[in-house]
Coordinates of C-alpha atoms in Angstrom, one line a residue:
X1 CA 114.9 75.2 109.6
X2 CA 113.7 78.0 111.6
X3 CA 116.1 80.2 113.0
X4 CA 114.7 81.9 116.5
X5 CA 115.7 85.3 117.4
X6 CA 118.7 84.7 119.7
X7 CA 118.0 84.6 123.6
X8 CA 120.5 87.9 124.3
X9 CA 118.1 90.2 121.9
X10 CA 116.0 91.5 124.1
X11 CA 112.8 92.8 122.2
X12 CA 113.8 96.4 123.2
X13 CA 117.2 96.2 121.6
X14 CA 115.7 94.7 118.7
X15 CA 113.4 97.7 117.9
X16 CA 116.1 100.0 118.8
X17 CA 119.1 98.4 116.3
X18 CA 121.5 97.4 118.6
X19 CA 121.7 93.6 116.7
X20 CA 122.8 92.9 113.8
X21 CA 120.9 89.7 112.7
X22 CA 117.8 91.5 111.5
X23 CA 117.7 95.4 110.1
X24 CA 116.0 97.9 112.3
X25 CA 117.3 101.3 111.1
X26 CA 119.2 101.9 113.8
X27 CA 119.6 105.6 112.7
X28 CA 116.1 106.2 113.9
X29 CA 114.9 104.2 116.3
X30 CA 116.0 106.5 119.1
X31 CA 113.0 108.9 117.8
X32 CA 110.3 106.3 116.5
X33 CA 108.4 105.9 119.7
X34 CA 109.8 102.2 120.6
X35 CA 108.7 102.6 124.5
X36 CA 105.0 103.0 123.6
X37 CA 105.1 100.4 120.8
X38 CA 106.1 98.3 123.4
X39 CA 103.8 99.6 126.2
X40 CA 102.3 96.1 127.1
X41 CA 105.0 94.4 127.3
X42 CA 104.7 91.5 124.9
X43 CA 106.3 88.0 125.0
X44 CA 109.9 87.3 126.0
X45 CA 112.3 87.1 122.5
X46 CA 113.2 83.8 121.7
X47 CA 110.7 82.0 124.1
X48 CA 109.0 79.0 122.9
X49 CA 105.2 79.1 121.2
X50 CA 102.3 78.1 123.4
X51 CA 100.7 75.2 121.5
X52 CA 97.2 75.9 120.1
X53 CA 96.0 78.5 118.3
X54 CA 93.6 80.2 120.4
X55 CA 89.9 81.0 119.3
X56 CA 88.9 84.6 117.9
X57 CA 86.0 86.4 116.4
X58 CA 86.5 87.8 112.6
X59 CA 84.4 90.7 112.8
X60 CA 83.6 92.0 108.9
X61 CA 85.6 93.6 107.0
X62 CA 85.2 97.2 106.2
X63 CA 83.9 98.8 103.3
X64 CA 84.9 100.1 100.5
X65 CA 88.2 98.2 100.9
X66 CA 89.6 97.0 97.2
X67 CA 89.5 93.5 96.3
X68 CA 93.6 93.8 95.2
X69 CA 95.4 93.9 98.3
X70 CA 98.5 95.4 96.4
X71 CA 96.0 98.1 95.2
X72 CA 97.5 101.7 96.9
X73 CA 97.7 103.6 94.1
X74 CA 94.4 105.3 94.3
X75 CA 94.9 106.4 97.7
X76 CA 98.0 107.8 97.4
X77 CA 98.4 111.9 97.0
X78 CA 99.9 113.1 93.9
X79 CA 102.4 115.7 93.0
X80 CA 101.8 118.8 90.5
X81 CA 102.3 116.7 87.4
X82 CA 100.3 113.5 89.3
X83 CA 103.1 111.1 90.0
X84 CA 102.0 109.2 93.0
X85 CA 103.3 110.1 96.3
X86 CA 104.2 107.0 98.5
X87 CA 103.9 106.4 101.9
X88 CA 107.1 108.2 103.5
X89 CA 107.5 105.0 105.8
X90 CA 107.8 101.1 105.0
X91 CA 108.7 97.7 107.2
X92 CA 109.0 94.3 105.7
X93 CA 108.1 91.9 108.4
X94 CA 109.1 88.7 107.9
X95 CA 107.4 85.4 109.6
X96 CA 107.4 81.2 109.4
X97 CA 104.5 79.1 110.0
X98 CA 104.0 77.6 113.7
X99 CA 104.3 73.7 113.2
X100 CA 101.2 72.8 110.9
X101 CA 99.1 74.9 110.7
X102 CA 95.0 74.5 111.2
X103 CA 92.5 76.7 109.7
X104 CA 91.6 78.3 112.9
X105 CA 95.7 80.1 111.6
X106 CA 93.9 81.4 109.0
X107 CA 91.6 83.4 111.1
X108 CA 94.1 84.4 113.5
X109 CA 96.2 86.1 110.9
X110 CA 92.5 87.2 108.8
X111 CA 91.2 88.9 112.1
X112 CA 94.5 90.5 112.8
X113 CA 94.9 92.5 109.6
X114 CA 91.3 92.9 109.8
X115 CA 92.0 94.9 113.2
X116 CA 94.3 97.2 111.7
X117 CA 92.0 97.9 108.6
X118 CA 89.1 98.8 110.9
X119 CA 91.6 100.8 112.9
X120 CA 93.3 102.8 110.3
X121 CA 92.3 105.0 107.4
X122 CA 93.6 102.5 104.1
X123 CA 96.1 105.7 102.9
X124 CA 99.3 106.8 104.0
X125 CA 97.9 108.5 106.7
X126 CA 96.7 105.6 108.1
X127 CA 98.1 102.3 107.0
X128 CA 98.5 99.9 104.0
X129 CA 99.7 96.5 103.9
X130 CA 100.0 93.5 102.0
X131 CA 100.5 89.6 103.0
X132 CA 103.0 87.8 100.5
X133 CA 103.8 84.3 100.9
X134 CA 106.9 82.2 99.8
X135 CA 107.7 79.7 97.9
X136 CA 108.7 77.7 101.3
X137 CA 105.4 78.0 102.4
X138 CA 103.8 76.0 99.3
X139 CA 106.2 73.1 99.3
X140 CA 107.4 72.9 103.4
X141 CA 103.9 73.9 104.7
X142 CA 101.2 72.7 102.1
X143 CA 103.2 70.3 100.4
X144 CA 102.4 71.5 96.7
X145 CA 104.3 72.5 94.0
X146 CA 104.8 76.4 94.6
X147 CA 103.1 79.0 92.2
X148 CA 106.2 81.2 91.9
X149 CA 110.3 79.9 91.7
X150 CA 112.5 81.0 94.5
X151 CA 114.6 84.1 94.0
X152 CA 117.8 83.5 92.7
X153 CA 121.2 85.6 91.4
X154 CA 120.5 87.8 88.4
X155 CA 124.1 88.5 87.6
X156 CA 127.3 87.1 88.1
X157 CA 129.0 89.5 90.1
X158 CA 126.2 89.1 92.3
X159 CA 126.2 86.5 95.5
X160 CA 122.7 87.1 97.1
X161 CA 121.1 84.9 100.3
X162 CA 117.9 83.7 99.1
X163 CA 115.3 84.2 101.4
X164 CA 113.0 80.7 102.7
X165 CA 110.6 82.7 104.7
X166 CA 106.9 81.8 104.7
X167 CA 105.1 85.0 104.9
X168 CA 106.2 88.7 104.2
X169 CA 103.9 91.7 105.7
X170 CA 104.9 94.8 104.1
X171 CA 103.6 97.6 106.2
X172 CA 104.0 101.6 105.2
X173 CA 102.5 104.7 106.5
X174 CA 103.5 108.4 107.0
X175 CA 103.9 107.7 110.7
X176 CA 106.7 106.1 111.8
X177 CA 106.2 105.3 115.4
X178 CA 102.2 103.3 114.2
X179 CA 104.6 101.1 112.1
X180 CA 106.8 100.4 115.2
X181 CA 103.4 100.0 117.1
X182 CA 101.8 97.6 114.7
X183 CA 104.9 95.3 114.5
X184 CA 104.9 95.2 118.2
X185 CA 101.2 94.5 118.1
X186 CA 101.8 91.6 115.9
X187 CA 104.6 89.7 117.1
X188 CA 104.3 90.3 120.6
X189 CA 100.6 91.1 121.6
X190 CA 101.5 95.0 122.7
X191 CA 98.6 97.3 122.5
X192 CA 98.3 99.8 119.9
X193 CA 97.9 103.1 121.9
X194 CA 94.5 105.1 121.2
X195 CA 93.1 102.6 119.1
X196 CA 89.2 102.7 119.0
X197 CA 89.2 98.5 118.6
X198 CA 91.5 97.6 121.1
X199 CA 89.8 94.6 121.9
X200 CA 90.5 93.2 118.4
X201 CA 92.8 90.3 118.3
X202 CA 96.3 91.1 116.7
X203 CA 99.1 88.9 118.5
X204 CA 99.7 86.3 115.5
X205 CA 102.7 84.8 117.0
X206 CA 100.7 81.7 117.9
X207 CA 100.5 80.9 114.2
X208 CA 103.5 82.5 112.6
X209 CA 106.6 83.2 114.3
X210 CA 108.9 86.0 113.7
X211 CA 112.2 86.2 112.2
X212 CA 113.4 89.3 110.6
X213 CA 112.4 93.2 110.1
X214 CA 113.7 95.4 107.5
X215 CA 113.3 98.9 107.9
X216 CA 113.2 102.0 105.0
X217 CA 112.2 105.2 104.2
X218 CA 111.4 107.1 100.9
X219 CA 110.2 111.0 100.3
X220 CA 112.3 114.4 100.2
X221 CA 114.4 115.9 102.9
X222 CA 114.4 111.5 104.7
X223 CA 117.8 110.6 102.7
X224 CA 119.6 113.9 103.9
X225 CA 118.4 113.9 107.3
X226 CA 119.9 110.1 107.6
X227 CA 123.0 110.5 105.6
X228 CA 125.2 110.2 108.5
X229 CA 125.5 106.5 108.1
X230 CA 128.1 103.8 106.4
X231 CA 128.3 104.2 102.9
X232 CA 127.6 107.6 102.5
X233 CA 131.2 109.8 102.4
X234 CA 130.8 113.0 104.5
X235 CA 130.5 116.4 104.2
X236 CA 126.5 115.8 103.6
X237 CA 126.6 115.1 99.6
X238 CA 122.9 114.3 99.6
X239 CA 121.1 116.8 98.3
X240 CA 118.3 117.8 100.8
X241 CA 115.1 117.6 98.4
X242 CA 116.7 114.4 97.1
X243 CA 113.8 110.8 97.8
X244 CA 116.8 108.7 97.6
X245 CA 120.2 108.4 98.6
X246 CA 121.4 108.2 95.1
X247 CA 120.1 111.6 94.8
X248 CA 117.4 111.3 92.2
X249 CA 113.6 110.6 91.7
X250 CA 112.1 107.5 90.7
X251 CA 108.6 107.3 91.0
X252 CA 107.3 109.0 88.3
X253 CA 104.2 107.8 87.2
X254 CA 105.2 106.6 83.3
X255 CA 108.4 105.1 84.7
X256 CA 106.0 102.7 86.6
X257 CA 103.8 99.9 85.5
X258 CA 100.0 100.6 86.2
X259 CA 98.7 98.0 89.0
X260 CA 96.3 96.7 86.6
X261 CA 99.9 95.7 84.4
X262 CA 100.9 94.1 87.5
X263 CA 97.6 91.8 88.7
X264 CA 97.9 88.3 87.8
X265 CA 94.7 88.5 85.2
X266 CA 93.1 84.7 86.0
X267 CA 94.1 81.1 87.4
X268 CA 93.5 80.6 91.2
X269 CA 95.7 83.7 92.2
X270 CA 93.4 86.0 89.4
X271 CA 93.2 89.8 91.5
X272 CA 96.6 89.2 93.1
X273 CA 100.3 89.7 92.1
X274 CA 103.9 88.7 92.2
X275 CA 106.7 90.4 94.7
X276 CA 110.5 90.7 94.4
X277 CA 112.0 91.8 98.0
X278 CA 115.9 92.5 97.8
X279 CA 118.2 94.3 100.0
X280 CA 120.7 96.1 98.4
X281 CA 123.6 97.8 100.5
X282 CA 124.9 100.8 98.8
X283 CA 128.1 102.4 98.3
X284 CA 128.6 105.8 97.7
X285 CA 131.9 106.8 98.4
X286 CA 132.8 106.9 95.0
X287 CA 129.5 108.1 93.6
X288 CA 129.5 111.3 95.4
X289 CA 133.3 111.7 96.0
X290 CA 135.0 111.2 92.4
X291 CA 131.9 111.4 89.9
X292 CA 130.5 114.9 88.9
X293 CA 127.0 115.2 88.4
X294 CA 127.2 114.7 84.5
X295 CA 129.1 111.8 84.9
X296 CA 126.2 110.8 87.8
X297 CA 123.4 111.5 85.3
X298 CA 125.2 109.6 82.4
X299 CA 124.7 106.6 85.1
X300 CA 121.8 106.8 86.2
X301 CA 119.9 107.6 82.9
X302 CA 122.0 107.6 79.5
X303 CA 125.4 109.5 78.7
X304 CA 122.6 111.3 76.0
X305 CA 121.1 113.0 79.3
X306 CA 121.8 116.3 80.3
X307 CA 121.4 117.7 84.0
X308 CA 119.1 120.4 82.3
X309 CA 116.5 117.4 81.0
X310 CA 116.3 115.8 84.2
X311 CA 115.2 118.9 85.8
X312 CA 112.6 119.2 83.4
X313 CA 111.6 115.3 84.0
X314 CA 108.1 115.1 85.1
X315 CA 106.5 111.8 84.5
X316 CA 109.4 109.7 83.0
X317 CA 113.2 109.5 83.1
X318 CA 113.5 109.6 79.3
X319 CA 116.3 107.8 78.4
X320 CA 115.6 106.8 75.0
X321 CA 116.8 102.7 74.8
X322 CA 117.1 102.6 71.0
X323 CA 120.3 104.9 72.1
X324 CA 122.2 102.3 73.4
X325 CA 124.6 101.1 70.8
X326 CA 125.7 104.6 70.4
X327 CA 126.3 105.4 74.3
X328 CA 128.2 101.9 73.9
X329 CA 130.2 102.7 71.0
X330 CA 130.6 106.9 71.3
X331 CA 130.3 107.1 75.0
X332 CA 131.8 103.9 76.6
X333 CA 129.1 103.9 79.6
X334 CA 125.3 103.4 79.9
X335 CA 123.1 104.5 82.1
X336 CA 120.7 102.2 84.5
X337 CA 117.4 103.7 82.7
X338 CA 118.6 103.5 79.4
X339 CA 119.3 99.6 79.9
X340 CA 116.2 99.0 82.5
X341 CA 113.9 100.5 79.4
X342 CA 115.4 98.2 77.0
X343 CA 112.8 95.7 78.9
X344 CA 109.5 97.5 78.3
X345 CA 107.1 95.9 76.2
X346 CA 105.3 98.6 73.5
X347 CA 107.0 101.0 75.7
X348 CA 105.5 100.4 79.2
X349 CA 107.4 99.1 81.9
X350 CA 106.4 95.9 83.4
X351 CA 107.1 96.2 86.9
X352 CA 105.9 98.9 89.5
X353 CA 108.7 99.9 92.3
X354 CA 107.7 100.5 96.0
X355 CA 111.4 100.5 96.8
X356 CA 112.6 102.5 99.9
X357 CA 115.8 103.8 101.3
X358 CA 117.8 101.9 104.9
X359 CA 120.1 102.4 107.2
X360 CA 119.1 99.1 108.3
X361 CA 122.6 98.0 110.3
X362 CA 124.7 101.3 110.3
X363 CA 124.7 100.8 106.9
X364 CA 122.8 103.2 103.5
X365 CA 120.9 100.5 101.7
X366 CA 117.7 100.3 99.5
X367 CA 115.4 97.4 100.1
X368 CA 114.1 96.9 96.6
X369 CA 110.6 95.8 96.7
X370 CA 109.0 95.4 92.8
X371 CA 105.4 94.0 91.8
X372 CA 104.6 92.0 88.6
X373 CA 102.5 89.5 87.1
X374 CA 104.7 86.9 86.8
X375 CA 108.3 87.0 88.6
X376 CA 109.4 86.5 85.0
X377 CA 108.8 89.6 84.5
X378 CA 110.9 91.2 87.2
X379 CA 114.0 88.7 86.0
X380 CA 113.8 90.2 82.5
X381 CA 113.9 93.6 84.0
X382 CA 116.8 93.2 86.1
X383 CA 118.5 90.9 83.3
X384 CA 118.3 94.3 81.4
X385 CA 120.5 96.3 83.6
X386 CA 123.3 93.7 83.1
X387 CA 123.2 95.1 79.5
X388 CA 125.2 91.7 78.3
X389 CA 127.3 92.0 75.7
X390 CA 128.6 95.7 75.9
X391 CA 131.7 94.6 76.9
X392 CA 132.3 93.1 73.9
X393 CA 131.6 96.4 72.1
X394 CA 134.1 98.6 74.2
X395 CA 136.1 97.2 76.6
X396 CA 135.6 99.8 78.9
X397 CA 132.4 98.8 80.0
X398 CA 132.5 96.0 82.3
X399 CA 129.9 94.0 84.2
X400 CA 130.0 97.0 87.1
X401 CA 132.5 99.8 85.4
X402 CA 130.7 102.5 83.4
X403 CA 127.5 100.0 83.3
X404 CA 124.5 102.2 84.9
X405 CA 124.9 102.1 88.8
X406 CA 126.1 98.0 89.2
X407 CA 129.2 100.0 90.7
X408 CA 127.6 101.1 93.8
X409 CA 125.1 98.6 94.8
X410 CA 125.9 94.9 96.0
X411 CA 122.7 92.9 96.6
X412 CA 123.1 90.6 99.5
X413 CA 119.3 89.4 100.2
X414 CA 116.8 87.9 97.1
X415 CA 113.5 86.9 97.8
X416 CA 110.5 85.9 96.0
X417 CA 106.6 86.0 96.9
X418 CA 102.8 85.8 96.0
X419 CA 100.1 88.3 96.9
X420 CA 96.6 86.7 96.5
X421 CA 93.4 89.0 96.6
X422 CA 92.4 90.4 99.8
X423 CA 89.9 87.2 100.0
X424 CA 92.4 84.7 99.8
X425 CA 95.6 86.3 101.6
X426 CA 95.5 84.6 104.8
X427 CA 96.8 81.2 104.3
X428 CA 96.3 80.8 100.9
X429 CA 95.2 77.2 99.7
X430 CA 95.6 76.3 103.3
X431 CA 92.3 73.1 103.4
X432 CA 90.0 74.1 105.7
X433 CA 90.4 77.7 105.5
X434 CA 87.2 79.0 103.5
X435 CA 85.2 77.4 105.8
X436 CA 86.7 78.5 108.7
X437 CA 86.9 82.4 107.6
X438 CA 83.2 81.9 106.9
X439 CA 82.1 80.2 110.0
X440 CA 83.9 83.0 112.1
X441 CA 82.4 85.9 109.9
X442 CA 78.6 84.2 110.8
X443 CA 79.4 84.8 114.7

């Protein structure tokens, strides 16, 4: 059942983080520009949906534009040893289909993203975006038997909501405020200011309502200058180069699968990929107040790992996994890339990270968003970190206590969704759809 955003929430407290139904980073939306994403005023939270899904022109698609949707890597600047720099800014947006849908959905949503990739540059500076859809939306919209399983726990100490939307847009860019813009855009038809194809439809809220935001942030100096938030002790223990709350990098290039590891290589979904979304609330009271940083490096990357070798990192956090029984036996803790490695198949890691920092209700989180081929693959990743069985070898690791950093993060949302190609990522499967995107493209 779709759950509307409550009456009382007006749209401006919404984008500004005063509820707590949906995560808006409250910490910043005082400075993201909210009053000119909402500058025309779009349609009254909570309102009903106008039947019909009115009639719009597809223009064509621009250029040059990859046929992988989930393909950013290439326009992405790099750092001195060429580990990717992401965009510093990411939403999660996410939506359920209007009633049933017709094909003439398909081209709303198709000439909406279309509109923003005509209007923005597809790098940082400008915008990228994907469209993943459920599981829900195979069996409750289409009626067929879903291409991926839904998310569920990955440990036992974990208790997770499992997500049933329809459709996630991810949305990230080095410009805060043109994210807050583009979700107002979408949802509520408000213009987005100085764009040079204004007239180009965006409002998709005739085809696919709203229901929750998620907010984030990733790059140096972001995590310092938002520490002030739950979960984070005082006295400003994050350092202030740190990409993370956690204090450490974690997009170094050889730490990642490549996107080509990632693309689901053929069947009807051949060119796309997989996506795990969780959100993750972290706390590190105890991570910054009573561990040293040895005993914060033995965590995060093996009790073998000095301080001195992880400044001297540069395109992967070696923490050599056949080491293991030895930080088990001689140590008594193990450290979250020691265990995460143990997963890698002919030593390359099988899932790529585009995970971001929150302070998404008041509270220091990390929305934990992975691509793979198969969602398999993400599972036996994340299994990994649960490093079973090494309680059983020193009793002083447990399934949280001196086990990488299970401690300090408690995952309270799981969700699971498809990415198809570019071609095929508005309404995927929907009948009808092919020849409707065509039809519109011949006007």
């Amino acid at each position: 059942m779709v759950t509307p955003r409550p009456a009382w929430l007006t749209r401006r407290r919404f984008l500004l983080g005063a509820g707590t139904t949906v995560g808006v980073g409250a910490a910043a939306g005082a400075h993201v520009g909210i009053d000119r994403a909402l500058g025309a005023g779009p349609a009254t939270p909570g309102a009903p949906v106008v039947p019909g899904v009115p009639e719009v022109e597809l223009a064509a698609q621009p250029a040059g534009l990859p046929a992988r949707q989930h393909a950013w890597t290439a326009y992405l600047a790099v750092d001195r040893q060429g580990n990717p720099i992401p965009p510093r800014f990411d939403r999660l947006l996410f939506f359920d289909v209007v009633d049933a849908p017709r094909p003439a959905c398909a081209r709303l949503l198709e000439a909406a993203l279309r509109t923003l990739e005509r209007t923005f540059p597809w790098r940082p500076s400008g915008l990228l975006f994907t469209a993943g859809w459920g599981p829900a939306y195979f069996t409750d919209v289409l009626r067929v038997a879903p291409p991926i399983p839904p998310a569920e726990a990955l440990s036992d100490f974990e208790q997770p909501a499992i997500d049933d939307y329809h459709l996630c847009l991810h949305i990230a860019s080095d410009d805060e405020t043109r994210l807050a813009q583009v979700e107002a855009a979408l949802t509520g038809g408000a213009p987005l200011p100085h764009s040079a194809d204004a007239a180009g439809p965006l409002d998709i809220s005739a085809a696919l309502r709203w229901r929750e935001t998620r907010t984030g942030f990733v790059g140096a100096g972001l995590p310092a200058e938002r520490q002030h938030t739950g979960g984070i002790p005082g006295g400003r223990p994050v350092p202030v180069d740190a990409p993370l709350f956690m204090g450490f990098k974690s997009a170094l290039k050889r730490n990642q699968a490549t996107e080509d590891d990632v693309t689901i290589p053929d069947g009807p979904f051949a060119g796309g990929t997989t996506m795990h979304a969780s959100y993750l609330r972290l706390r590190l009271d105890t991570w910054y107040a009573q561990l040293s940083q040895g005993e914060r490096v033995a965590r995060m990357y093996a009790p073998q790992v000095t301080q001195e070798q992880v400044n001297r990192f540069t395109t992967d956090a070696e923490s050599d996994p056949s080491l293991l029984g030895q930080a088990i036996s001689r140590y008594g803790v193990i450290g979250h890339a020691q265990t995460s490695a143990t997963a890698r198949r002919k030593g390359r890691p099988i899932i790529a990270r585009r995970d971001f920092d929150s302070t998404d209700g008041g509270q220091a989180g990390l929305h934990f968003v992975a691509l793979q081929a198969a969602i398999e693959d993400f599972v036996a990743t994340r299994t990994a970190m649960n490093a079973g069985g090494a309680q059983l070898r020193n009793p002083s690791i447990t399934d949280t206590v001196n086990n990488g950093i299970n401690e300090f993060i408690f995952v309270t949302k799981r969700g699971n969704y498809l990415l198809p190609a570019r071609a095929e990522r508005s309404f995927p499967l929907l009948p009808g759809r092919a020849a409707a995107l065509a039809e519109a493209s011949a006007t």
